[in-house]
Amino acid sequence: MDFTIDFTKEQIEAIENVLEEELIELGVQSVILMDLAGNVIVNLDSGDTSHDVFSLAALAAGNYGAVSAMANIIGEQEFSLLFHKGEEESIHFSKVVDDLLLLTIFNKNVSLGFLRLKVAEAVKRIQLLV
Amino acid sequence: MALINPKKREVQVKIVYYGPGRGGKTTNLEYINRKFKKRILSEMVTVKTYGDRTLFFDFLPFDMGEIKGHSIKIQLYTVPGQVKYNATRRLVLRGVDGVVFVADSMDLRREMNIRSLQNLKENLESFNKNILNVPIVMQYNKRDLSEEGIPILPIETMQKDLNHQLKAPYFPASAVSGENVTATMKKIIALTVSSLRKKLE
Ligand SMILES: Nc1nc2c(ncn2[C@@H]2O[C@H](COP(=O)(O)OP(=O)(O)O)[C@@H](O)[C@H]2O)c(=O)[nH]1
Ligand SMILES: [Mg+2]
């Protein structure tokens, strides 16, 4: 068996801190750092949701892969940012590094513009940790 | 590519059920979902298309208990078998740790089994994996059809067609009745996690 990126306990804690400071404090419901195989690496939530994170990650990996394949067909390398808007809840996807995605679930109390800024900030900080 | 989380002491292992369309992959997962309800904490996820066929994949997370103080989360996936869905089939194989190849025992499906196995080999190669190095279990499904007088392939023929080179463990099975469905799953988990023990020392 081969292993994806191996994370140490310290790395995971450092990533958790970043996600807490940048995103949970902003008021998002839930953040998942995952790989493209569908594995959940870090998952934090605000405490008032209990999403099925493993199923979400499996579907997100498939979804991201499908959209990337669409990008290739129209001549793009990839769409580095994806966003699904719901009436109450929305999902934002952002690539962190080659194999890692950051999934953010937030409600309409959080503005998309501000969220994007904070996600970009979190991504930059996580890139230095992995 | 199993993922180890040293903080939560948790390991995620990805097992993919592969094989020709209509061979019984989804039926395997449905049986496991019913039989092991207590160990499955969430709903089975299935992405279906018009007419009930698997479009993208089925997904079933399964708690296997502990190895060396780590809780093992087995993630079972199926792929869509239809030829035209190769792009999505490849996506599901990303990061696979173990494969169950579900072959259809019906006489008529002989060629399709062979082609699907070839396709598995090619798709693994696209991720720089050699099929000979990936834990794999063969399941010869739908053995029950012979009782209805439907012609099925002898096990020896299926072994020669599909398992001559791989020499993988194999099970005659019936996913509808559940015969050897659990045995197949246990075998692939055992093969897949055997290398994990060392890593967790
Ligand atoms: N007789 C018989 N039918 C089966 C068996 N396993 C699956 N089937 C049937 O074969 C069809 C296709 O099964 P499905 O699990 O959807 O195949 P998949 O495309 O590989 O996911 C369904 O109608 C199943 O009920 C089996 O062991 N015996
Ligand atoms: Mg299916």
Coordinates of C-alpha atoms and ligand atoms in Angstrom, one line a residue:
Chain A
M1 CA 0.0 0.0 0.0
D2 CA 1.3 3.5 -0.7
F3 CA 0.3 6.5 1.2
T4 CA -0.7 10.0 0.2
I5 CA 1.0 12.9 1.9
D6 CA 1.7 11.8 5.4
F7 CA 0.6 14.4 7.9
T8 CA 2.1 14.7 11.4
K9 CA 0.0 15.5 14.4
E10 CA 1.7 18.9 14.6
Q11 CA 0.9 19.7 10.9
I12 CA -2.7 18.8 11.5
E13 CA -2.9 21.0 14.5
A14 CA -1.3 23.9 12.7
I15 CA -3.8 23.5 9.8
E16 CA -6.7 23.4 12.3
N17 CA -5.5 26.6 13.8
V18 CA -5.4 28.3 10.4
L19 CA -8.9 27.1 9.5
E20 CA -10.2 28.1 12.9
E21 CA -8.8 31.6 12.7
E22 CA -9.6 32.4 9.1
L23 CA -12.9 30.6 8.6
I24 CA -14.7 29.3 11.6
E25 CA -14.3 32.7 13.3
L26 CA -15.8 34.2 10.2
G27 CA -18.9 32.2 10.9
V28 CA -18.7 29.4 8.3
Q29 CA -20.6 26.2 9.2
S30 CA -17.9 23.7 8.3
V31 CA -14.6 23.3 6.6
I32 CA -13.0 20.2 5.2
L33 CA -9.5 19.8 3.9
M34 CA -9.4 16.7 1.7
D35 CA -7.4 15.0 -1.0
L36 CA -8.6 14.1 -4.5
A37 CA -9.0 10.5 -3.5
G38 CA -11.9 11.6 -1.2
N39 CA -10.0 11.3 2.1
V40 CA -10.8 13.7 4.8
I41 CA -7.6 15.3 6.2
V42 CA -9.0 17.9 8.6
N43 CA -12.6 18.7 9.4
L44 CA -13.8 21.5 11.6
D45 CA -17.3 22.9 12.2
S46 CA -18.9 25.6 14.1
G47 CA -20.7 23.1 16.4
D48 CA -24.2 23.6 15.1
T49 CA -24.0 21.3 12.1
S50 CA -23.3 17.6 11.7
H51 CA -22.8 17.0 8.0
D52 CA -21.8 13.6 6.8
V53 CA -18.2 14.6 6.0
F54 CA -17.0 11.4 4.5
S55 CA -19.8 11.3 2.0
L56 CA -19.3 15.0 1.2
A57 CA -15.7 14.4 0.6
A58 CA -16.3 11.4 -1.7
L59 CA -18.8 13.4 -3.8
A60 CA -16.6 16.5 -3.8
A61 CA -13.6 14.6 -5.1
G62 CA -15.8 13.2 -7.9
N63 CA -17.3 16.6 -8.6
Y64 CA -14.0 18.3 -8.7
G65 CA -12.6 15.7 -11.0
A66 CA -15.5 15.9 -13.3
V67 CA -15.3 19.7 -13.5
S68 CA -11.6 19.6 -14.1
A69 CA -12.2 17.2 -17.0
M70 CA -14.7 19.7 -18.4
A71 CA -12.1 22.4 -18.1
N72 CA -9.7 20.3 -20.2
I73 CA -12.3 19.9 -22.9
I74 CA -12.7 23.6 -23.3
G75 CA -9.0 24.2 -23.2
E76 CA -8.5 25.3 -19.6
Q77 CA -6.0 23.7 -17.2
E78 CA -8.6 23.7 -14.5
F79 CA -11.1 25.8 -12.7
S80 CA -9.3 26.6 -9.5
L81 CA -12.4 27.8 -7.8
L82 CA -15.9 26.4 -7.7
F83 CA -19.0 27.6 -5.9
H84 CA -22.4 26.0 -5.5
K85 CA -25.1 28.4 -4.2
G86 CA -28.1 27.2 -2.3
E87 CA -31.0 29.0 -0.8
E88 CA -29.7 28.7 2.8
E89 CA -26.3 27.0 2.5
S90 CA -23.6 27.2 -0.1
I91 CA -20.4 25.2 -0.8
H92 CA -17.2 26.8 -1.9
F93 CA -14.3 24.7 -3.2
S94 CA -10.7 25.8 -3.6
K95 CA -7.6 24.0 -4.6
V96 CA -4.8 24.2 -2.1
V97 CA -2.0 22.3 -3.8
D98 CA -2.1 19.6 -6.5
D99 CA -3.8 16.9 -4.6
L100 CA -5.6 18.9 -1.9
L101 CA -9.0 20.7 -1.8
L102 CA -10.5 23.0 0.7
L103 CA -14.3 22.7 1.0
T104 CA -16.2 25.4 2.9
I105 CA -19.8 25.2 3.8
F106 CA -21.4 28.5 4.8
N107 CA -24.8 30.1 5.1
K108 CA -26.2 33.4 3.9
N109 CA -24.9 35.3 6.9
V110 CA -21.4 35.2 5.4
S111 CA -20.8 37.2 2.3
L112 CA -19.2 35.4 -0.7
G113 CA -16.7 38.2 -1.3
F114 CA -15.4 38.2 2.2
L115 CA -15.4 34.4 2.3
R116 CA -13.3 34.3 -0.9
L117 CA -10.8 36.6 0.6
K118 CA -10.5 34.5 3.8
V119 CA -10.3 31.3 1.9
A120 CA -7.4 32.7 -0.2
E121 CA -5.7 33.7 3.0
A122 CA -6.2 30.3 4.5
V123 CA -5.0 28.5 1.4
K124 CA -1.8 30.6 1.3
R125 CA -1.1 29.7 5.0
I126 CA -1.8 26.0 4.5
Q127 CA 0.5 25.9 1.5
L128 CA 3.3 26.8 3.8
L129 CA 2.4 23.9 6.1
V130 CA 2.1 21.0 3.8
Chain B
M1 CA -3.3 5.7 -0.9
A2 CA -4.5 5.2 2.6
L3 CA -4.6 8.3 4.6
I4 CA -3.4 8.2 8.2
N5 CA -4.5 10.9 10.6
P6 CA -2.1 10.7 13.6
K7 CA -4.1 13.2 15.6
K8 CA -7.5 11.4 15.5
R9 CA -5.7 8.0 15.2
E10 CA -7.8 7.2 12.2
V11 CA -7.0 5.6 8.9
Q12 CA -9.0 5.9 5.7
V13 CA -8.8 3.0 3.2
K14 CA -10.3 3.1 -0.3
I15 CA -11.6 -0.1 -1.9
V16 CA -13.2 0.0 -5.3
Y17 CA -15.6 -2.6 -6.8
Y18 CA -14.8 -2.8 -10.5
G19 CA -16.2 -4.8 -13.4
P20 CA -18.5 -4.8 -16.3
G21 CA -21.9 -3.0 -16.2
R22 CA -24.7 -5.0 -14.7
G23 CA -22.3 -7.4 -13.1
G24 CA -23.5 -6.9 -9.5
K25 CA -21.2 -4.2 -8.0
T26 CA -24.0 -2.1 -6.6
T27 CA -25.8 -5.2 -5.4
N28 CA -22.7 -6.1 -3.4
L29 CA -22.7 -2.8 -1.6
E30 CA -26.4 -2.9 -1.0
Y31 CA -26.1 -6.2 0.7
I32 CA -23.2 -5.0 2.8
N33 CA -25.2 -2.0 3.7
R34 CA -28.1 -4.1 5.0
K35 CA -26.1 -6.7 6.7
F36 CA -23.8 -4.4 8.6
K37 CA -26.2 -1.6 9.3
K38 CA -24.7 -1.1 12.8
R39 CA -21.2 -0.4 11.5
I40 CA -22.4 2.0 8.9
L41 CA -23.0 5.4 10.3
S42 CA -24.4 7.1 7.3
E43 CA -26.6 6.5 4.3
M44 CA -25.2 4.8 1.2
V45 CA -24.5 7.4 -1.4
T46 CA -25.4 6.6 -5.0
V47 CA -25.1 8.8 -8.0
K48 CA -27.6 7.3 -10.4
T49 CA -28.7 8.2 -13.9
Y50 CA -31.9 7.8 -15.7
G51 CA -32.9 4.1 -15.5
D52 CA -31.2 3.3 -12.2
R53 CA -27.7 2.7 -13.6
T54 CA -24.7 3.9 -11.6
L55 CA -23.6 7.1 -13.2
F56 CA -20.7 8.1 -11.1
F57 CA -20.2 5.8 -8.2
D58 CA -21.8 4.3 -5.1
F59 CA -20.1 5.1 -1.8
L60 CA -20.4 3.3 1.5
P61 CA -18.2 4.1 4.6
F62 CA -17.7 1.1 6.9
D63 CA -16.1 1.1 10.3
M64 CA -13.8 -1.8 10.7
G65 CA -12.7 -1.4 14.3
E66 CA -9.2 -0.9 15.4
I67 CA -5.7 -1.8 14.4
K68 CA -2.9 -0.8 16.8
G69 CA -5.0 1.9 18.4
H70 CA -6.2 3.4 15.1
S71 CA -9.8 3.3 14.0
I72 CA -10.0 2.0 10.5
K73 CA -12.5 3.5 8.1
I74 CA -13.1 1.5 5.0
Q75 CA -14.5 3.5 2.1
L76 CA -16.2 1.2 -0.4
Y77 CA -16.8 2.6 -3.9
T78 CA -18.3 1.1 -7.1
V79 CA -17.6 2.4 -10.6
P80 CA -20.0 2.7 -13.4
G81 CA -19.5 -0.3 -15.7
Q82 CA -20.7 1.1 -19.0
V83 CA -18.0 1.5 -21.5
K84 CA -18.8 5.2 -22.2
Y85 CA -18.2 6.2 -18.6
N86 CA -14.5 5.6 -18.6
A87 CA -13.6 9.1 -17.5
T88 CA -15.7 8.8 -14.3
R89 CA -14.4 5.3 -13.7
R90 CA -10.8 6.6 -13.7
L91 CA -11.7 9.4 -11.3
V92 CA -13.0 6.8 -8.8
L93 CA -9.8 4.8 -9.0
R94 CA -7.7 7.7 -7.9
G95 CA -6.0 6.7 -4.6
V96 CA -7.3 3.2 -4.6
D97 CA -5.9 0.8 -2.0
G98 CA -7.7 -2.4 -3.1
V99 CA -9.9 -3.7 -5.8
V100 CA -12.7 -6.3 -6.0
F101 CA -13.3 -7.3 -9.5
V102 CA -16.9 -8.4 -9.9
A103 CA -17.2 -10.6 -13.0
D104 CA -20.5 -11.7 -14.4
S105 CA -20.8 -15.5 -14.6
M106 CA -23.3 -15.4 -17.5
D107 CA -22.0 -17.2 -20.6
L108 CA -23.0 -14.1 -22.6
R109 CA -20.8 -11.8 -20.6
R110 CA -17.5 -13.6 -21.1
E111 CA -16.0 -11.0 -23.5
M112 CA -17.2 -8.1 -21.4
N113 CA -15.4 -9.4 -18.3
I114 CA -12.2 -9.7 -20.2
R115 CA -12.5 -6.2 -21.6
S116 CA -13.4 -4.7 -18.3
L117 CA -10.3 -6.3 -16.6
Q118 CA -8.1 -4.9 -19.4
N119 CA -9.7 -1.5 -18.9
L120 CA -8.9 -1.7 -15.1
K121 CA -5.3 -2.5 -16.0
E122 CA -5.0 0.5 -18.3
N123 CA -6.7 2.9 -15.9
L124 CA -4.4 1.8 -13.1
E125 CA -1.5 2.4 -15.4
S126 CA -2.7 6.0 -15.9
F127 CA -2.0 6.4 -12.2
N128 CA 1.3 4.7 -12.5
K129 CA 0.1 1.6 -10.8
N130 CA 0.7 -2.0 -12.0
I131 CA -2.3 -4.2 -11.5
L132 CA 0.1 -6.9 -10.3
N133 CA 1.0 -4.8 -7.3
V134 CA -2.5 -3.7 -6.3
P135 CA -4.4 -6.0 -3.8
I136 CA -7.2 -7.6 -5.7
V137 CA -9.9 -10.2 -5.1
M138 CA -11.9 -11.8 -7.9
Q139 CA -15.6 -12.4 -7.5
Y140 CA -17.4 -14.6 -9.9
N141 CA -20.9 -13.4 -9.4
K142 CA -24.4 -14.6 -10.3
R143 CA -23.7 -18.3 -9.7
D144 CA -27.3 -18.7 -8.7
L145 CA -28.4 -18.3 -12.3
S146 CA -27.5 -21.9 -13.1
E147 CA -30.5 -22.9 -10.9
E148 CA -32.8 -21.1 -13.3
G149 CA -31.3 -22.9 -16.2
I150 CA -29.3 -19.9 -17.5
P151 CA -26.0 -21.0 -18.9
I152 CA -23.0 -19.8 -16.8
L153 CA -19.3 -20.0 -17.3
P154 CA -17.4 -22.8 -15.4
I155 CA -15.2 -21.4 -12.7
E156 CA -12.2 -22.9 -14.5
T157 CA -13.0 -20.9 -17.6
M158 CA -13.3 -17.7 -15.6
Q159 CA -10.1 -18.4 -13.8
K160 CA -8.3 -18.9 -17.1
D161 CA -9.8 -15.8 -18.7
L162 CA -9.3 -13.4 -15.8
N163 CA -7.0 -14.8 -13.1
H164 CA -4.4 -16.7 -15.0
Q165 CA -1.7 -14.1 -14.5
L166 CA -3.0 -12.3 -11.4
K167 CA -3.5 -15.4 -9.3
A168 CA -5.7 -13.4 -7.0
P169 CA -8.0 -15.0 -4.3
Y170 CA -11.4 -15.7 -5.9
F171 CA -14.9 -16.4 -4.8
P172 CA -18.0 -17.8 -6.6
A173 CA -20.8 -15.6 -5.3
S174 CA -24.3 -14.4 -5.6
A175 CA -24.8 -10.8 -4.6
V176 CA -28.6 -11.1 -4.6
S177 CA -28.6 -13.9 -2.1
G178 CA -25.5 -12.6 -0.3
E179 CA -23.5 -15.7 -0.8
N180 CA -19.8 -14.9 -0.4
V181 CA -20.4 -11.2 -0.5
T182 CA -19.0 -10.8 3.1
A183 CA -16.2 -13.3 2.4
T184 CA -15.2 -11.2 -0.6
M185 CA -15.2 -8.0 1.4
K186 CA -13.3 -9.5 4.3
K187 CA -10.6 -10.9 2.0
I188 CA -10.0 -7.6 0.2
I189 CA -9.9 -5.8 3.6
A190 CA -7.4 -8.3 4.9
L191 CA -5.2 -8.0 1.9
T192 CA -5.3 -4.2 1.9
V193 CA -4.7 -3.6 5.6
S194 CA -1.9 -6.2 6.0
S195 CA 0.7 -3.7 4.9
L196 CA -0.9 -1.1 7.2
R197 CA 0.0 -2.9 10.4
K198 CA 3.7 -2.4 9.7
K199 CA 3.2 1.3 9.0
L200 CA 1.3 1.8 12.3
E201 CA 4.0 0.2 14.4
Ligands
LIG1 N1 -29.4 -13.6 -10.5 C1 -28.5 -12.7 -10.0 N2 -28.7 -11.4 -10.4 C2 -27.8 -10.5 -9.9 C3 -26.8 -10.8 -9.0 N3 -26.1 -9.7 -8.7 C4 -26.7 -8.7 -9.3 N4 -27.8 -9.1 -10.0 C5 -28.7 -8.3 -10.8 O1 -28.0 -7.8 -11.9 C6 -28.5 -6.5 -12.2 C7 -27.3 -5.5 -12.2 O2 -26.8 -5.4 -10.9 P1 -26.0 -4.1 -10.4 O3 -25.6 -4.4 -9.0 O4 -26.8 -2.9 -10.6 O5 -24.8 -4.1 -11.3 P2 -23.6 -3.1 -11.5 O6 -23.8 -2.4 -12.8 O7 -22.3 -3.9 -11.5 O8 -23.6 -2.1 -10.3 C8 -29.5 -6.2 -11.2 O9 -30.8 -6.4 -11.8 C9 -29.3 -7.1 -10.1 O10 -30.4 -7.5 -9.3 C10 -26.6 -12.2 -8.7 O11 -25.8 -12.6 -7.9 N5 -27.5 -13.1 -9.2
MG2 MG -23.8 -0.1 -10.3

